[in-house]
Tab-separated table of C-alpha atoms and ligand atoms in Angstrom:
chain	number	residue	atom	x	y	z
A	21	UNK	CA	-0.003	-0.004	0.005
A	22	UNK	CA	1.214	3.501	-0.782
A	23	UNK	CA	1.566	5.545	2.362
A	24	UNK	CA	2.440	9.187	2.660
A	25	UNK	CA	1.637	12.243	4.706
A	26	UNK	CA	2.891	15.797	5.088
A	27	UNK	CA	5.152	14.870	8.013
A	28	UNK	CA	6.784	11.905	6.306
A	29	UNK	CA	10.567	12.066	5.807
A	30	UNK	CA	10.380	9.251	3.288
A	31	UNK	CA	7.802	8.092	0.761
A	32	UNK	CA	7.445	4.683	-0.836
A	33	UNK	CA	5.545	4.729	-4.105
A	34	UNK	CA	5.297	2.034	-6.787
A	35	UNK	CA	8.534	0.380	-5.678
A	36	UNK	CA	10.523	3.635	-5.515
A	37	UNK	CA	11.926	5.157	-2.337
A	38	UNK	CA	11.874	8.965	-1.942
A	39	UNK	CA	13.544	11.037	0.765
A	40	UNK	CA	12.634	14.555	1.854
A	41	UNK	CA	14.950	17.120	0.242
A	42	UNK	CA	13.396	20.604	0.501
A	43	UNK	CA	11.280	21.279	3.568
A	44	UNK	CA	8.500	23.887	3.498
A	45	UNK	CA	10.700	26.484	5.281
A	46	UNK	CA	13.408	26.166	2.627
A	47	UNK	CA	10.839	26.298	-0.167
A	48	UNK	CA	9.427	29.500	1.358
A	49	UNK	CA	12.913	31.070	1.274
A	50	UNK	CA	13.428	30.014	-2.344
A	51	UNK	CA	10.063	31.433	-3.364
A	52	UNK	CA	10.714	34.684	-1.503
A	53	UNK	CA	14.014	35.332	-3.306
A	54	UNK	CA	12.446	34.635	-6.699
A	55	UNK	CA	9.509	36.911	-5.841
A	56	UNK	CA	11.852	39.675	-4.768
A	57	UNK	CA	13.779	39.563	-8.050
A	58	UNK	CA	10.643	39.463	-10.188
A	59	UNK	CA	9.109	42.311	-8.178
A	60	UNK	CA	12.192	44.462	-8.824
A	61	UNK	CA	12.317	43.599	-12.530
A	62	UNK	CA	8.597	44.132	-13.235
A	63	UNK	CA	7.765	47.037	-10.907
A	64	UNK	CA	6.992	49.390	-13.799
A	65	UNK	CA	5.514	46.789	-16.156
A	66	UNK	CA	2.255	44.868	-16.351
A	67	UNK	CA	3.434	41.312	-16.946
A	68	UNK	CA	1.309	38.394	-17.971
A	69	UNK	CA	2.182	35.273	-15.983
A	70	UNK	CA	1.599	32.030	-17.860
A	71	UNK	CA	1.325	29.190	-15.366
A	72	UNK	CA	2.201	25.797	-16.798
A	73	UNK	CA	-0.255	23.252	-15.473
A	74	UNK	CA	-0.410	20.863	-13.897
A	75	UNK	CA	2.839	20.942	-11.940
A	76	UNK	CA	3.315	24.689	-11.427
A	77	UNK	CA	0.058	25.379	-9.655
A	78	UNK	CA	1.539	25.180	-6.140
A	79	UNK	CA	4.658	27.253	-6.917
A	80	UNK	CA	2.568	29.788	-8.839
A	81	UNK	CA	0.123	30.240	-5.969
A	82	UNK	CA	2.952	30.964	-3.549
A	83	UNK	CA	5.040	33.049	-5.942
A	84	UNK	CA	2.270	35.287	-7.213
A	85	UNK	CA	1.102	36.103	-3.691
A	86	UNK	CA	4.671	36.953	-2.649
A	87	UNK	CA	5.134	39.590	-5.390
A	88	UNK	CA	5.341	43.168	-4.173
A	89	UNK	CA	3.638	45.959	-6.138
A	90	UNK	CA	3.452	44.109	-9.435
A	91	UNK	CA	0.260	44.821	-11.367
A	92	UNK	CA	-0.152	41.680	-13.416
A	93	UNK	CA	-2.442	39.230	-15.131
A	94	UNK	CA	-2.325	35.459	-14.737
A	95	UNK	CA	-3.342	32.821	-17.228
A	96	UNK	CA	-2.944	29.059	-17.449
A	97	UNK	CA	-1.788	26.617	-20.046
A	98	UNK	CA	-1.696	22.867	-19.695
A	99	UNK	CA	0.935	20.807	-21.425
A	100	UNK	CA	2.111	17.280	-21.093
A	101	UNK	CA	5.442	15.766	-22.043
A	102	UNK	CA	6.100	13.264	-19.311
A	103	UNK	CA	4.846	9.850	-18.350
A	104	UNK	CA	6.338	8.129	-15.337
A	105	UNK	CA	10.007	9.083	-15.089
A	106	UNK	CA	10.962	9.703	-18.711
A	107	UNK	CA	10.217	12.367	-21.249
A	108	UNK	CA	8.354	11.569	-24.450
A	109	UNK	CA	9.940	14.366	-26.454
A	110	UNK	CA	6.526	15.559	-27.635
A	111	UNK	CA	4.710	18.489	-26.119
A	112	UNK	CA	0.955	18.223	-26.121
A	113	UNK	CA	-1.174	21.357	-25.530
A	114	UNK	CA	-4.032	20.006	-23.461
A	115	UNK	CA	-5.303	23.445	-22.407
A	116	UNK	CA	-4.134	25.925	-25.030
A	117	UNK	CA	-3.187	29.536	-24.413
A	118	UNK	CA	-6.368	31.575	-24.202
A	119	UNK	CA	-4.899	35.021	-23.575
A	120	UNK	CA	-3.692	37.478	-26.218
A	121	UNK	CA	0.048	37.815	-25.654
A	122	UNK	CA	0.771	40.304	-28.423
A	123	UNK	CA	3.161	43.020	-27.109
A	124	UNK	CA	3.051	41.613	-23.581
A	125	UNK	CA	5.876	41.002	-21.140
A	126	UNK	CA	5.318	37.341	-20.421
A	127	UNK	CA	6.704	35.383	-17.485
A	128	UNK	CA	6.264	31.619	-17.720
A	129	UNK	CA	5.880	29.929	-14.326
A	130	UNK	CA	7.105	26.335	-14.439
A	131	UNK	CA	7.608	23.743	-11.703
A	132	UNK	CA	10.854	22.275	-13.034
A	133	UNK	CA	13.092	22.653	-16.073
A	134	UNK	CA	14.684	19.353	-16.992
A	135	UNK	CA	15.684	18.921	-20.669
A	136	UNK	CA	14.096	22.289	-21.385
A	137	UNK	CA	11.900	20.901	-24.174
A	138	UNK	CA	8.701	22.209	-22.605
A	139	UNK	CA	10.042	25.742	-22.204
A	140	UNK	CA	11.748	25.698	-25.612
A	141	UNK	CA	8.478	24.855	-27.344
A	142	UNK	CA	6.405	27.159	-25.162
A	143	UNK	CA	8.704	30.099	-25.880
A	144	UNK	CA	8.402	29.488	-29.623
A	145	UNK	CA	4.619	29.331	-29.208
A	146	UNK	CA	4.542	32.656	-27.313
A	147	UNK	CA	6.984	34.347	-29.679
A	148	UNK	CA	4.876	33.317	-32.658
A	149	UNK	CA	1.924	35.006	-30.964
A	150	UNK	CA	3.783	38.286	-30.577
A	151	UNK	CA	4.981	38.354	-26.954
A	152	UNK	CA	7.474	41.203	-26.653
A	153	UNK	CA	9.547	39.677	-23.829
A	154	UNK	CA	9.490	36.165	-22.386
A	155	UNK	CA	11.182	35.120	-19.164
A	156	UNK	CA	10.919	31.939	-17.169
A	157	UNK	CA	10.546	31.391	-13.425
A	158	UNK	CA	11.124	27.792	-12.369
A	159	UNK	CA	10.951	26.458	-8.834
A	160	UNK	CA	13.516	23.789	-9.746
A	161	UNK	CA	16.188	23.491	-12.435
A	162	UNK	CA	18.408	20.577	-13.483
A	163	UNK	CA	21.217	22.461	-15.304
A	164	UNK	CA	23.090	19.252	-16.104
A	165	UNK	CA	20.167	17.927	-18.136
A	166	UNK	CA	19.434	21.038	-20.200
A	167	UNK	CA	19.324	20.305	-23.931
A	168	UNK	CA	17.840	23.610	-25.170
A	169	UNK	CA	19.890	26.727	-24.381
A	170	UNK	CA	16.966	29.107	-24.700
A	171	UNK	CA	15.156	27.197	-21.954
A	172	UNK	CA	17.537	28.182	-19.164
A	173	UNK	CA	15.245	29.763	-16.567
A	174	UNK	CA	15.774	33.442	-15.639
A	175	UNK	CA	14.575	32.903	-12.064
A	176	UNK	CA	15.258	29.669	-10.176
A	177	UNK	CA	14.164	28.592	-6.719
A	178	UNK	CA	16.632	25.735	-6.302
A	179	UNK	CA	18.980	23.726	-8.544
A	180	UNK	CA	19.452	19.984	-8.444
A	181	UNK	CA	21.411	17.405	-10.424
A	182	UNK	CA	19.524	14.826	-12.409
A	183	UNK	CA	17.443	13.133	-9.738
A	184	UNK	CA	13.701	12.619	-10.121
A	185	UNK	CA	11.764	14.643	-7.563
A	186	UNK	CA	8.173	14.760	-6.393
A	187	UNK	CA	5.977	16.948	-4.196
A	188	UNK	CA	5.218	20.688	-4.141
A	189	UNK	CA	3.269	20.293	-7.373
A	190	UNK	CA	5.493	17.666	-8.965
A	191	UNK	CA	3.919	14.291	-9.589
A	192	UNK	CA	4.781	10.689	-10.102
A	193	UNK	CA	2.193	9.317	-12.532
A	194	UNK	CA	-0.303	11.913	-11.360
A	195	UNK	CA	0.114	11.335	-7.634
A	196	UNK	CA	2.043	13.062	-4.813
A	197	UNK	CA	1.614	16.648	-6.082
A	198	UNK	CA	0.009	17.731	-2.825
A	199	UNK	CA	3.042	17.050	-0.632
A	200	UNK	CA	4.346	20.273	0.946
A	201	UNK	CA	7.998	19.168	0.768
A	202	UNK	CA	10.062	18.142	-2.260
A	203	UNK	CA	11.348	14.556	-2.186
A	204	UNK	CA	14.196	12.985	-4.182
A	205	UNK	CA	14.141	9.433	-5.435
A	206	UNK	CA	16.842	7.255	-3.851
A	207	UNK	CA	18.346	4.094	-5.261
A	208	UNK	CA	17.311	1.250	-2.975
B	8	IMP	P1	11.387	19.237	-19.736
B	8	IMP	O1	10.488	19.586	-20.864
B	8	IMP	O2	12.257	18.052	-20.044
B	8	IMP	O3	12.204	20.423	-19.230
B	8	IMP	O4	10.479	18.740	-18.562
B	8	IMP	C1	9.599	19.589	-17.962
B	8	IMP	C2	8.438	18.852	-17.350
B	8	IMP	O5	8.751	17.494	-17.041
B	8	IMP	C3	8.099	19.489	-16.030
B	8	IMP	O6	7.134	20.491	-16.197
B	8	IMP	C4	7.578	18.340	-15.241
B	8	IMP	O7	6.204	18.175	-15.446
B	8	IMP	C5	8.296	17.130	-15.780
B	8	IMP	N1	9.456	16.753	-14.949
B	8	IMP	C6	10.762	16.916	-15.224
B	8	IMP	N2	11.536	16.462	-14.236
B	8	IMP	C7	10.694	15.999	-13.297
B	8	IMP	C8	10.895	15.419	-11.993
B	8	IMP	O8	12.032	15.236	-11.490
B	8	IMP	N3	9.770	15.091	-11.310
B	8	IMP	C9	8.512	15.294	-11.800
B	8	IMP	N4	8.278	15.833	-12.999
B	8	IMP	C10	9.365	16.191	-13.740
């Protein structure tokens, strides 16, 4: 039986063992420093935040509420490129962009940048629709796995190597997104 709760230091899911890596207090610090930088950079602009569902909903909720004096709009897009622990290489727009982005300063909010394929394709999508500037805020970034240079996030909460992580919005086959900490998979 899968067993997990918000106070668990370890999680066992589908034969994989996960250990707590970022606790809520650390996540709050990471979010605060990203919010501070975005607030400074967009103080005199009216950015449009594009939240990449599903994974970024937790980070986005915290980040957007931590911004100081930024008049902004928020919209959502849902894409899928991952099943289980490996990428498919194909980005599917499940909920397409509904907002006009022409001449807008766009900030993409993403949970994690891994190969960068998602951001690479999303940026092309937004550019083709006339966005004037596009930046990326990612809670997590795996620099060692980046395959698309233009996908390097401008604002990063925390970097990691190439481990698979779950929690704080990140899922494993759809589950575990609701965990308040981030957990790393461990070889057992
Ligand atoms: P990329 O397109 O390879 O950069 O992957 C981005 C997407 O893959 C993210 O938005 C996540 O949904 C998913 N992803 C990448 N790494 C992880 C991980 O370690 N845990 C959970 N999901 C991940």
